Coordinates of C-alpha atoms in Angstrom, one line a residue:
M1 CA 21.0 140.0 -48.3
L2 CA 19.8 136.7 -48.9
A3 CA 18.5 136.8 -52.7
S4 CA 16.8 133.7 -53.4
L5 CA 16.1 130.5 -52.0
S6 CA 15.7 127.3 -53.7
I7 CA 14.2 123.9 -52.3
R8 CA 14.0 120.7 -53.6
D9 CA 12.8 117.1 -52.1
V10 CA 13.2 118.5 -48.5
V11 CA 10.4 117.1 -46.3
L12 CA 7.1 118.4 -47.7
I13 CA 8.7 120.6 -50.3
E14 CA 9.0 118.8 -53.7
R15 CA 9.9 121.9 -55.5
L16 CA 10.3 125.6 -54.3
D17 CA 12.0 128.8 -55.6
L18 CA 11.6 132.0 -53.6
S19 CA 13.1 135.3 -54.5
F20 CA 13.9 138.1 -51.9
G21 CA 14.3 141.8 -51.7
P22 CA 15.6 144.2 -49.0
G23 CA 13.5 145.5 -46.2
L24 CA 11.0 143.4 -43.9
S25 CA 9.9 140.0 -45.3
V26 CA 7.2 138.1 -43.6
L27 CA 5.9 134.5 -43.9
T28 CA 2.7 133.3 -42.3
G29 CA 0.6 130.4 -42.1
E30 CA -1.6 128.4 -40.1
T31 CA 0.3 126.1 -37.7
G32 CA 1.7 122.9 -39.0
A33 CA 1.8 124.5 -42.6
G34 CA 5.4 123.9 -42.8
K35 CA 7.1 127.2 -41.9
S36 CA 9.7 125.6 -40.2
I37 CA 10.9 123.0 -43.0
L38 CA 12.0 126.5 -44.8
L39 CA 14.1 127.6 -41.7
D40 CA 15.8 124.3 -41.9
S41 CA 16.0 124.3 -45.3
L42 CA 17.7 127.9 -44.9
G43 CA 19.8 126.2 -42.0
L44 CA 20.8 123.0 -43.9
A45 CA 22.5 125.6 -46.3
L46 CA 24.0 127.4 -43.9
G47 CA 25.7 124.6 -42.7
Q48 CA 23.6 123.3 -39.8
R49 CA 23.5 119.9 -38.6
A50 CA 21.7 117.8 -41.5
E51 CA 19.4 114.7 -41.1
A52 CA 18.6 111.9 -43.1
G53 CA 15.0 112.6 -42.4
M54 CA 15.0 115.7 -44.0
V55 CA 14.8 114.1 -47.2
R56 CA 11.3 113.7 -49.2
S57 CA 9.8 110.2 -48.7
G58 CA 10.8 108.0 -51.6
Q59 CA 13.6 110.3 -52.8
A60 CA 17.4 109.9 -53.1
Q61 CA 18.5 113.2 -51.9
A62 CA 17.7 116.6 -50.9
A63 CA 19.1 119.8 -52.1
V64 CA 18.9 123.7 -51.3
V65 CA 20.7 126.6 -52.6
A66 CA 20.9 129.8 -51.0
V67 CA 22.1 133.0 -53.3
F68 CA 23.3 135.7 -51.3
V69 CA 24.4 139.3 -52.5
P70 CA 26.7 140.8 -49.9
P71 CA 27.6 144.3 -49.6
A72 CA 31.2 145.0 -51.2
G73 CA 34.2 144.8 -48.6
H74 CA 32.0 141.9 -46.2
P75 CA 33.6 139.5 -44.3
A76 CA 32.6 136.9 -46.5
H77 CA 34.6 138.0 -49.3
T78 CA 37.6 138.0 -47.5
L79 CA 37.0 134.4 -45.8
L80 CA 36.8 133.1 -49.6
A81 CA 39.3 134.7 -50.6
E82 CA 41.1 133.1 -48.0
Q83 CA 40.1 130.0 -49.2
G84 CA 41.0 130.4 -52.3
I85 CA 37.2 130.7 -53.8
E86 CA 36.7 133.2 -56.2
S87 CA 33.7 135.4 -55.3
E88 CA 32.2 138.3 -57.3
D89 CA 28.9 139.8 -56.6
Q90 CA 27.1 136.8 -55.5
I91 CA 28.1 134.1 -53.0
V92 CA 26.2 130.4 -53.7
L93 CA 25.7 128.1 -51.0
R94 CA 24.6 125.0 -51.9
R95 CA 24.1 121.7 -50.0
V96 CA 23.1 118.1 -50.8
L97 CA 21.7 115.6 -48.3
A98 CA 21.4 112.0 -49.2
A99 CA 18.7 109.6 -48.0
D100 CA 21.6 107.6 -46.0
G101 CA 22.4 111.3 -44.1
R102 CA 25.5 112.3 -45.8
S103 CA 25.9 115.6 -47.4
R104 CA 27.9 117.8 -49.5
A105 CA 28.6 121.3 -49.4
F106 CA 29.4 123.6 -52.5
V107 CA 30.3 127.4 -52.1
N108 CA 30.2 129.0 -55.6
D109 CA 30.2 125.6 -57.2
E110 CA 33.4 124.3 -55.3
P111 CA 32.9 121.7 -52.7
V112 CA 33.7 122.9 -49.4
G113 CA 33.8 121.4 -46.0
V114 CA 30.6 121.8 -44.0
A115 CA 32.5 123.8 -41.6
L116 CA 33.4 126.6 -43.7
L117 CA 29.8 126.4 -45.1
R118 CA 28.8 127.2 -40.9
R119 CA 31.3 129.9 -40.6
L120 CA 30.1 132.1 -44.3
G121 CA 26.4 131.2 -42.6
A122 CA 27.3 133.0 -39.7
L123 CA 28.8 135.8 -41.7
L124 CA 25.8 136.2 -43.8
V125 CA 22.8 135.4 -41.7
E126 CA 21.9 135.9 -37.9
V127 CA 19.1 133.6 -36.8
Q128 CA 16.8 134.4 -33.6
G129 CA 14.4 131.6 -33.0
Q130 CA 12.4 130.0 -30.2
H131 CA 15.2 127.2 -29.7
D132 CA 18.2 127.9 -31.6
Q133 CA 19.7 131.5 -31.1
V134 CA 23.0 132.3 -33.0
G135 CA 24.6 135.6 -33.5
L136 CA 23.7 137.9 -30.7
A137 CA 23.9 134.9 -28.4
D138 CA 27.6 134.3 -28.8
P139 CA 29.6 136.1 -26.3
A140 CA 32.3 136.6 -28.7
T141 CA 30.6 138.9 -31.1
H142 CA 29.6 141.4 -28.1
G143 CA 33.4 143.2 -27.8
G144 CA 32.8 144.1 -31.7
L145 CA 29.0 145.4 -31.3
L146 CA 29.5 147.4 -28.5
D147 CA 32.4 148.8 -30.3
A148 CA 30.3 149.7 -33.4
F149 CA 27.4 151.3 -31.3
G150 CA 29.9 153.7 -29.8
G151 CA 32.0 154.4 -33.1
L152 CA 35.1 153.1 -31.3
E153 CA 36.5 151.5 -34.9
S154 CA 39.6 153.9 -34.9
R155 CA 40.0 153.1 -31.0
R156 CA 39.9 149.6 -31.7
N157 CA 42.1 149.8 -35.0
A158 CA 45.2 151.5 -32.8
V159 CA 45.0 148.7 -30.2
A160 CA 45.4 146.4 -33.0
E161 CA 47.9 148.3 -34.2
A162 CA 49.8 148.7 -31.0
Y163 CA 49.4 144.7 -30.5
R164 CA 51.0 143.8 -33.6
G165 CA 53.9 146.4 -32.8
W166 CA 54.0 144.8 -28.9
R167 CA 54.4 141.1 -30.6
G168 CA 56.4 142.2 -33.0
A169 CA 59.0 143.5 -30.5
E170 CA 58.7 140.7 -28.8
R171 CA 59.5 138.6 -31.3
A172 CA 62.3 140.6 -32.2
L173 CA 63.7 140.3 -28.6
R174 CA 63.1 136.7 -28.4
E175 CA 64.8 135.9 -31.7
A176 CA 67.8 137.6 -30.6
Q177 CA 68.2 136.0 -27.5
E178 CA 67.7 132.9 -29.3
A179 CA 70.7 133.6 -31.6
I180 CA 72.7 134.9 -28.9
A181 CA 72.2 131.3 -26.5
A182 CA 73.2 129.7 -29.8
A183 CA 76.2 131.6 -30.2
Q184 CA 77.4 131.1 -27.0
R185 CA 76.9 127.2 -27.0
D186 CA 79.3 127.7 -30.1
E187 CA 81.2 130.0 -29.1
E188 CA 84.9 128.2 -29.1
W189 CA 84.2 126.5 -32.6
L190 CA 82.8 129.8 -33.7
R191 CA 86.2 131.9 -32.9
H192 CA 88.1 128.9 -34.6
A193 CA 86.3 128.8 -37.7
V194 CA 86.4 132.7 -38.1
D195 CA 90.4 132.6 -37.3
E196 CA 90.6 129.8 -39.9
L197 CA 88.9 131.1 -42.4
S198 CA 90.1 134.6 -42.1
D199 CA 93.5 133.0 -42.6
L200 CA 92.4 131.7 -45.7
A201 CA 90.6 134.7 -46.9
P202 CA 88.8 133.4 -49.8
V203 CA 87.8 136.0 -52.4
E204 CA 84.6 136.3 -54.4
G205 CA 85.0 134.6 -57.7
E206 CA 88.6 133.1 -56.8
E207 CA 87.6 129.4 -57.5
D208 CA 86.5 130.0 -60.8
A209 CA 89.8 132.2 -61.4
L210 CA 92.2 129.7 -59.9
A211 CA 90.4 126.6 -61.8
A212 CA 91.0 128.5 -65.3
E213 CA 94.7 129.8 -64.3
R214 CA 95.3 125.9 -63.2
Q215 CA 93.7 124.4 -66.7
G216 CA 96.2 127.2 -68.3
L217 CA 99.2 126.2 -66.8
Q218 CA 98.2 122.5 -67.2
G219 CA 98.0 123.1 -70.8
S220 CA 101.4 125.3 -70.9
E221 CA 103.2 122.3 -69.3
R222 CA 102.0 120.0 -71.7
R223 CA 102.9 122.4 -74.2
A224 CA 106.2 122.4 -73.1
E225 CA 107.0 118.9 -72.6
A226 CA 105.8 118.2 -76.3
I227 CA 108.1 121.0 -77.5
A228 CA 111.3 119.6 -75.7
S229 CA 110.4 115.9 -77.0
S230 CA 110.4 117.0 -80.3
L231 CA 113.8 119.5 -80.0
S232 CA 115.3 116.5 -78.4
E233 CA 114.8 114.4 -81.2
L234 CA 116.7 116.7 -83.7
Q235 CA 119.7 116.3 -81.1
P236 CA 122.6 114.6 -81.0
R237 CA 122.3 111.3 -78.3
D238 CA 125.7 111.3 -77.7
R239 CA 128.9 113.3 -76.9
R240 CA 130.2 112.9 -80.4
G241 CA 127.0 114.0 -81.6
G242 CA 125.9 110.6 -83.1
G243 CA 121.9 110.2 -83.8
A244 CA 121.2 113.8 -84.6
P245 CA 119.3 113.6 -88.1
S246 CA 121.7 116.8 -88.9
A247 CA 124.4 114.7 -88.6
A248 CA 123.0 111.6 -90.4
L249 CA 122.2 114.5 -93.4
R250 CA 125.6 115.7 -93.4
N251 CA 127.1 111.9 -93.3
A252 CA 125.0 111.4 -96.5
A253 CA 125.9 114.5 -98.3
R254 CA 129.8 113.6 -97.7
A255 CA 129.3 110.4 -98.9
L256 CA 127.6 111.4 -102.3
E257 CA 130.6 114.0 -102.6
R258 CA 133.0 111.6 -102.9
L259 CA 131.5 110.7 -106.0
T260 CA 133.6 112.5 -109.0
P261 CA 132.7 114.0 -111.1
P262 CA 129.1 113.4 -110.0
S263 CA 126.1 112.8 -112.2
E264 CA 123.1 115.0 -112.3
E265 CA 121.0 112.7 -110.3
V266 CA 123.6 112.8 -107.7
S267 CA 123.8 116.9 -108.1
A268 CA 120.0 116.8 -107.3
A269 CA 120.4 114.7 -104.2
L270 CA 122.8 116.8 -102.8
T271 CA 120.5 120.0 -103.7
A272 CA 117.4 118.0 -101.8
L273 CA 120.0 117.1 -98.7
A274 CA 121.4 120.6 -98.4
S275 CA 117.8 121.9 -98.5
A276 CA 116.9 119.2 -95.7
Q277 CA 119.3 120.6 -93.6
D278 CA 118.8 124.3 -93.9
A279 CA 114.9 123.5 -93.1
L280 CA 115.9 121.0 -90.2
A281 CA 118.2 124.1 -88.4
E282 CA 115.2 126.1 -88.8
A283 CA 113.2 123.8 -87.1
E284 CA 115.5 123.4 -84.7
N285 CA 115.8 127.1 -83.7
V286 CA 112.2 127.9 -84.0
L287 CA 111.5 124.7 -81.7
E288 CA 114.7 126.3 -79.3
R289 CA 112.9 129.8 -79.4
L290 CA 109.5 128.2 -78.3
A291 CA 111.2 126.2 -75.7
S292 CA 112.1 129.1 -74.5
D293 CA 109.1 130.9 -74.6
A294 CA 106.7 128.0 -73.0
A295 CA 108.6 127.3 -70.2
P296 CA 106.0 127.6 -67.2
D297 CA 107.1 128.9 -63.7
P298 CA 107.6 125.5 -62.2
R299 CA 105.8 126.7 -58.7
R300 CA 102.7 128.5 -60.0
L301 CA 100.7 125.5 -61.0
E302 CA 101.2 124.0 -57.7
N303 CA 100.9 127.3 -55.7
V304 CA 97.6 127.2 -57.6
E305 CA 96.5 123.7 -57.4
E306 CA 97.3 124.2 -53.5
R307 CA 95.1 127.5 -53.3
L308 CA 92.6 125.8 -54.8
F309 CA 92.5 122.4 -53.2
A310 CA 92.5 124.6 -49.8
L311 CA 89.2 126.6 -50.4
R312 CA 87.2 123.3 -51.6
A313 CA 88.4 121.7 -48.1
A314 CA 87.3 124.4 -46.6
A315 CA 83.7 124.4 -48.4
R316 CA 83.3 120.7 -47.5
K317 CA 84.0 121.3 -43.8
H318 CA 81.5 124.4 -43.4
A319 CA 79.1 122.5 -45.8
V320 CA 78.9 125.6 -48.3
A321 CA 80.3 126.1 -52.0
V322 CA 83.6 127.6 -52.5
A323 CA 81.7 130.5 -53.9
D324 CA 79.8 131.1 -50.7
L325 CA 83.1 131.2 -48.5
P326 CA 83.4 134.9 -48.1
S327 CA 79.7 135.6 -47.3
H328 CA 79.8 132.5 -44.9
L329 CA 82.9 134.0 -43.4
A330 CA 80.9 137.4 -42.9
G331 CA 78.1 135.7 -41.3
L332 CA 80.2 133.9 -38.8
K333 CA 81.8 137.3 -38.1
E334 CA 78.5 139.0 -37.6
R335 CA 77.3 135.9 -35.1
L336 CA 80.9 136.7 -33.2
A337 CA 79.9 140.5 -33.5
N338 CA 76.7 139.6 -32.0
L339 CA 78.0 137.5 -29.4
D340 CA 80.6 140.1 -28.3
A341 CA 77.8 142.9 -28.7
G342 CA 74.7 140.6 -27.8
T343 CA 73.9 141.9 -24.0
G344 CA 73.7 145.8 -25.3
R345 CA 71.5 144.8 -28.4
V346 CA 69.2 142.3 -26.2
A347 CA 69.3 145.4 -23.6
A348 CA 67.9 147.7 -26.4
L349 CA 65.4 145.1 -28.0
D350 CA 64.1 144.6 -24.4
A351 CA 63.8 148.0 -23.5
A352 CA 61.9 148.6 -27.2
A353 CA 59.5 145.4 -26.2
R354 CA 58.8 147.1 -22.8
E355 CA 57.9 150.5 -24.6
A356 CA 55.7 148.9 -27.4
K357 CA 54.1 146.6 -24.6
A358 CA 53.2 149.8 -22.9
A359 CA 52.0 151.9 -25.9
Y360 CA 49.4 149.0 -26.2
V361 CA 48.7 149.0 -22.9
A362 CA 47.7 152.8 -23.0
A363 CA 45.8 152.3 -26.4
A364 CA 43.8 149.3 -24.6
E365 CA 43.3 151.3 -21.7
A366 CA 41.9 154.2 -23.4
L367 CA 39.6 151.4 -25.2
T368 CA 38.5 150.0 -22.2
S369 CA 37.1 153.4 -20.8
A370 CA 35.3 154.2 -23.8
R371 CA 33.5 150.9 -23.9
R372 CA 32.5 151.6 -20.4
E373 CA 31.4 154.8 -21.2
Y374 CA 29.1 153.5 -24.2
A375 CA 28.2 150.3 -22.4
A376 CA 26.0 152.4 -20.0
K377 CA 24.9 154.3 -23.0
L378 CA 23.9 151.1 -24.6
E379 CA 22.2 149.4 -21.7
K380 CA 20.2 153.0 -21.3
A381 CA 19.2 152.6 -25.2
V382 CA 18.4 148.7 -24.5
A383 CA 16.1 149.7 -21.9
R384 CA 14.0 152.0 -23.6
E385 CA 13.3 149.4 -26.1
L386 CA 11.9 146.8 -23.6
A387 CA 9.1 148.3 -22.0
P388 CA 6.9 148.5 -25.1
L389 CA 8.1 144.5 -26.0
K390 CA 6.7 143.8 -22.7
L391 CA 10.0 143.2 -21.1
D392 CA 9.6 146.2 -18.6
R393 CA 11.5 144.2 -15.9
A394 CA 14.2 142.9 -18.1
R395 CA 17.5 144.7 -18.3
L396 CA 20.9 144.4 -19.9
H397 CA 24.2 144.2 -17.9
I398 CA 27.2 144.8 -20.0
E399 CA 30.2 143.0 -18.0
I400 CA 33.7 144.5 -19.1
A401 CA 36.1 142.3 -17.3
P402 CA 39.7 142.2 -17.8
R403 CA 41.2 139.3 -19.1
E404 CA 44.6 137.6 -18.4
E405 CA 47.7 139.0 -19.8
S406 CA 48.0 135.8 -22.0
A407 CA 44.6 136.5 -23.8
W408 CA 45.2 140.0 -24.4
G409 CA 44.5 140.5 -28.2
P410 CA 44.2 142.9 -31.1
D411 CA 40.9 143.3 -29.6
G412 CA 42.0 144.8 -26.0
Q413 CA 42.6 143.7 -22.9
D414 CA 38.9 142.9 -21.7
R415 CA 36.1 140.5 -22.2
V416 CA 32.9 141.9 -23.5
T417 CA 29.7 140.0 -22.1
F418 CA 26.2 141.1 -22.6
L419 CA 24.1 139.5 -19.6
V420 CA 20.4 139.9 -18.8
T421 CA 17.8 140.0 -16.1
T422 CA 14.1 139.6 -16.6
N423 CA 13.2 139.9 -12.9
P424 CA 14.2 142.2 -10.7
G425 CA 16.8 140.8 -7.7
Q426 CA 17.9 138.0 -10.3
K427 CA 21.6 137.3 -11.1
P428 CA 22.5 138.6 -14.3
G429 CA 23.5 135.9 -16.6
Q430 CA 24.0 134.9 -19.9
L431 CA 21.2 135.5 -22.7
A432 CA 20.6 132.2 -23.9
K433 CA 19.8 131.0 -20.6
I434 CA 18.5 133.5 -18.3
A435 CA 15.3 134.5 -21.1
S436 CA 12.7 131.9 -22.1
G437 CA 12.2 131.3 -25.9
G438 CA 9.9 134.4 -27.1
E439 CA 11.6 136.7 -24.1
L440 CA 15.0 135.8 -26.1
S441 CA 13.8 136.7 -29.4
R442 CA 12.5 139.8 -28.0
L443 CA 15.6 140.8 -26.3
M444 CA 17.4 139.9 -29.1
L445 CA 14.7 142.6 -31.2
A446 CA 15.7 145.4 -28.5
L447 CA 19.3 144.5 -29.2
K448 CA 18.9 144.6 -32.6
V449 CA 16.9 147.9 -33.0
V450 CA 20.1 149.5 -31.3
L451 CA 22.9 147.7 -32.6
A452 CA 21.4 147.5 -36.6
R453 CA 23.8 150.3 -37.8
G454 CA 26.7 148.4 -36.6
S455 CA 25.7 144.6 -37.5
P456 CA 28.4 143.1 -39.8
V457 CA 25.5 140.3 -40.8
P458 CA 23.3 141.5 -43.4
T459 CA 20.4 138.9 -43.0
L460 CA 18.5 138.6 -39.7
V461 CA 15.9 135.8 -39.5
F462 CA 13.2 135.9 -36.5
D463 CA 11.2 132.9 -36.1
E464 CA 8.0 133.7 -34.0
V465 CA 9.7 136.6 -32.3
D466 CA 6.0 137.6 -31.3
S467 CA 5.1 134.3 -29.4
G468 CA 2.9 134.9 -26.6
I469 CA 2.1 138.4 -27.0
G470 CA -0.6 140.5 -28.7
G471 CA -2.1 143.9 -29.3
A472 CA 0.3 146.9 -28.6
T473 CA 2.8 144.6 -27.6
A474 CA 2.9 142.7 -31.0
A475 CA 2.2 146.2 -33.0
A476 CA 5.8 147.3 -30.7
V477 CA 7.3 144.2 -32.2
G478 CA 6.5 145.2 -35.8
E479 CA 7.1 148.6 -35.4
R480 CA 10.8 147.3 -34.0
L481 CA 11.4 144.9 -37.2
A482 CA 10.5 147.6 -39.4
R483 CA 13.1 149.9 -37.9
V484 CA 15.8 147.0 -38.2
A485 CA 15.0 146.8 -41.7
E486 CA 15.5 150.0 -42.6
R487 CA 19.4 149.0 -42.2
L488 CA 19.3 145.1 -42.9
Q489 CA 17.2 142.2 -44.4
V490 CA 14.8 140.9 -42.0
L491 CA 12.6 137.4 -42.7
V492 CA 10.3 136.7 -39.8
V493 CA 7.9 134.1 -39.4
T494 CA 5.1 135.2 -37.7
H495 CA 1.5 134.7 -36.1
S496 CA 0.9 138.0 -35.5
P497 CA -1.3 140.4 -38.0
Q498 CA 0.4 143.5 -36.6
V499 CA 3.8 142.4 -37.2
A500 CA 2.8 140.6 -41.1
A501 CA 1.5 144.5 -41.8
R502 CA 4.9 145.9 -41.6
G503 CA 6.1 143.5 -44.1
S504 CA 7.3 144.8 -47.5
R505 CA 7.2 141.5 -48.8
H506 CA 4.6 138.9 -47.8
F507 CA 4.6 135.0 -48.4
Q508 CA 2.0 132.4 -47.1
V509 CA 2.7 129.2 -46.6
A510 CA 0.4 126.4 -46.9
K511 CA 0.1 122.8 -47.0
G512 CA -2.1 121.0 -49.3
L513 CA -2.5 117.8 -50.9
R514 CA -1.1 116.8 -54.1
G515 CA -2.7 113.4 -55.3
E516 CA -2.3 111.5 -51.9
R517 CA 0.9 113.1 -50.6
A518 CA 1.0 116.1 -48.2
E519 CA 2.7 119.1 -49.7
T520 CA 3.9 122.5 -48.9
R521 CA 3.9 125.5 -50.4
V522 CA 4.9 129.1 -50.2
V523 CA 3.5 131.7 -52.7
P524 CA 4.0 135.7 -52.5
L525 CA 0.9 137.8 -52.1
D526 CA -0.2 140.5 -53.8
T527 CA -2.2 143.4 -52.1
G528 CA -5.7 141.9 -52.3
A529 CA -4.0 138.3 -51.3
R530 CA -2.4 139.9 -48.3
R531 CA -4.9 142.0 -47.0
E532 CA -7.2 138.1 -47.3
E533 CA -4.1 136.9 -45.2
I534 CA -4.1 139.4 -42.8
A535 CA -7.9 139.4 -42.1
R536 CA -7.7 135.5 -41.5
M537 CA -5.1 136.0 -38.7
L538 CA -7.4 138.2 -37.3
A539 CA -10.6 136.2 -37.4
G540 CA -9.6 132.8 -37.7
E541 CA -11.1 130.1 -40.2
K542 CA -13.9 132.3 -41.1
I543 CA -13.1 135.7 -42.2
T544 CA -15.7 138.5 -42.0
E545 CA -16.0 142.0 -43.4
A546 CA -15.2 143.3 -39.5
A547 CA -11.7 141.3 -40.3
R548 CA -11.0 142.7 -43.3
A549 CA -11.6 145.9 -42.1
A550 CA -9.0 145.8 -39.3
A551 CA -7.0 144.1 -42.2
D552 CA -7.3 147.6 -43.8
E553 CA -6.4 149.5 -40.9
L554 CA -3.3 147.8 -39.9
L555 CA -2.0 147.9 -43.7
T556 CA -3.0 151.6 -43.8
G557 CA -1.8 152.5 -40.6
T558 CA 2.1 151.0 -41.4
A559 CA 1.8 152.3 -44.7

């Protein structure tokens, strides 16, 4: 629902703030008062084309803000969520137009492109006018409207689900076919790679274990070398035992023992030399034991390094990490298995795809059949509304035509188009091409009366839907607008008192002067002012008591 409309410096409007509510709101005023400016301003906020001439003379820019309160779950909320724009209860559309013709668009204060503004506008407002028609005039909406009229949402959802299943099955088949084709191209390499890696037999976590063992073996080797080197320093360097520290200690002791009798100092030296020999012998024993314990397996380090280097070479060859070699081998084996069993798998997927397509076709044909049934009912329902609108010769024709398979979609196999004839013997044509402006607006009204329950657009705008009619026909138009307004918000620009009397809110559009400049004003009318406005519409420039009485009768008759 359109909650409010704020206009700044658009043509003859300097500043205007309007609030709207549910039901039927009517806008009346003399010709040239500026009613079209209001619709153009709303159109600006909805993303329609902007022209520099819309900016009020002497001003740098014009601005329009339209505030909407769509129902929960409305598609507009979904669209904004897809664009990453937050929306709670309100959706605020703002358009700023500079005097040089450039414009900027905003949704909930977020800058957006005009294309998004236009998409949002189409979800929120439908305009039926003398010249510009959107909404029902767009054939893309006709299938959904017919389905809503017939209550076919469950069938349509079943078709959409079957369509997704069919396309998913086809995608799985296509992927399998592509995988097998790729595998067949690489079959020779694939078998060689599987054999090579199978012979290598990589194990998960093997690289870390080998690296740790290699580091330990290298450390053990260095330790053994150090022990052997130390031990060699303690052992004789020739066959006669020369060069060993133990021999030097013995020789030193023998030399001192020749002194007789030995002095106290010599005795102390002999004792020290004896202790040194004992310590040296103990060190030699410990080193020999360590040398025996620390001796590494001379082949183990070589084997570990060979294995580690082989794993790393294979990883480089296959452009994967060593840790991923086991899973890479499993993947290659799977590709080879898929190749070996590919024909059977593709055949199974092909059968599944054909079965899914058959399910979609069955669901789509059931939807088509139901559409044909309700299309006839919709044609009759609209026909009942046309005669009172002075369109008794017009007829709605609903064409349900099959689409090419490439154009099948989640909405079915057929294309639904609303066509119309306005005279007997005339070939049915598209709504916007066959009817005149006034006829088209009334045709749209008749359709909306019947389709209001299923309309996803919460706000309808009719621009002079009563053009060229009067009396009983205008009364019929007003009565139908009121019926549509029971379910949707309706704004109508009208010159008909019969239509104006049906409004739950009434706005008068008038043009006056402020200083030396013309200005358009819009005034909400209370009960008394509304009576005067309808009397003016009945009588013209001079309002008579008879006109006021007629206005009272119209207002009373619609209460």
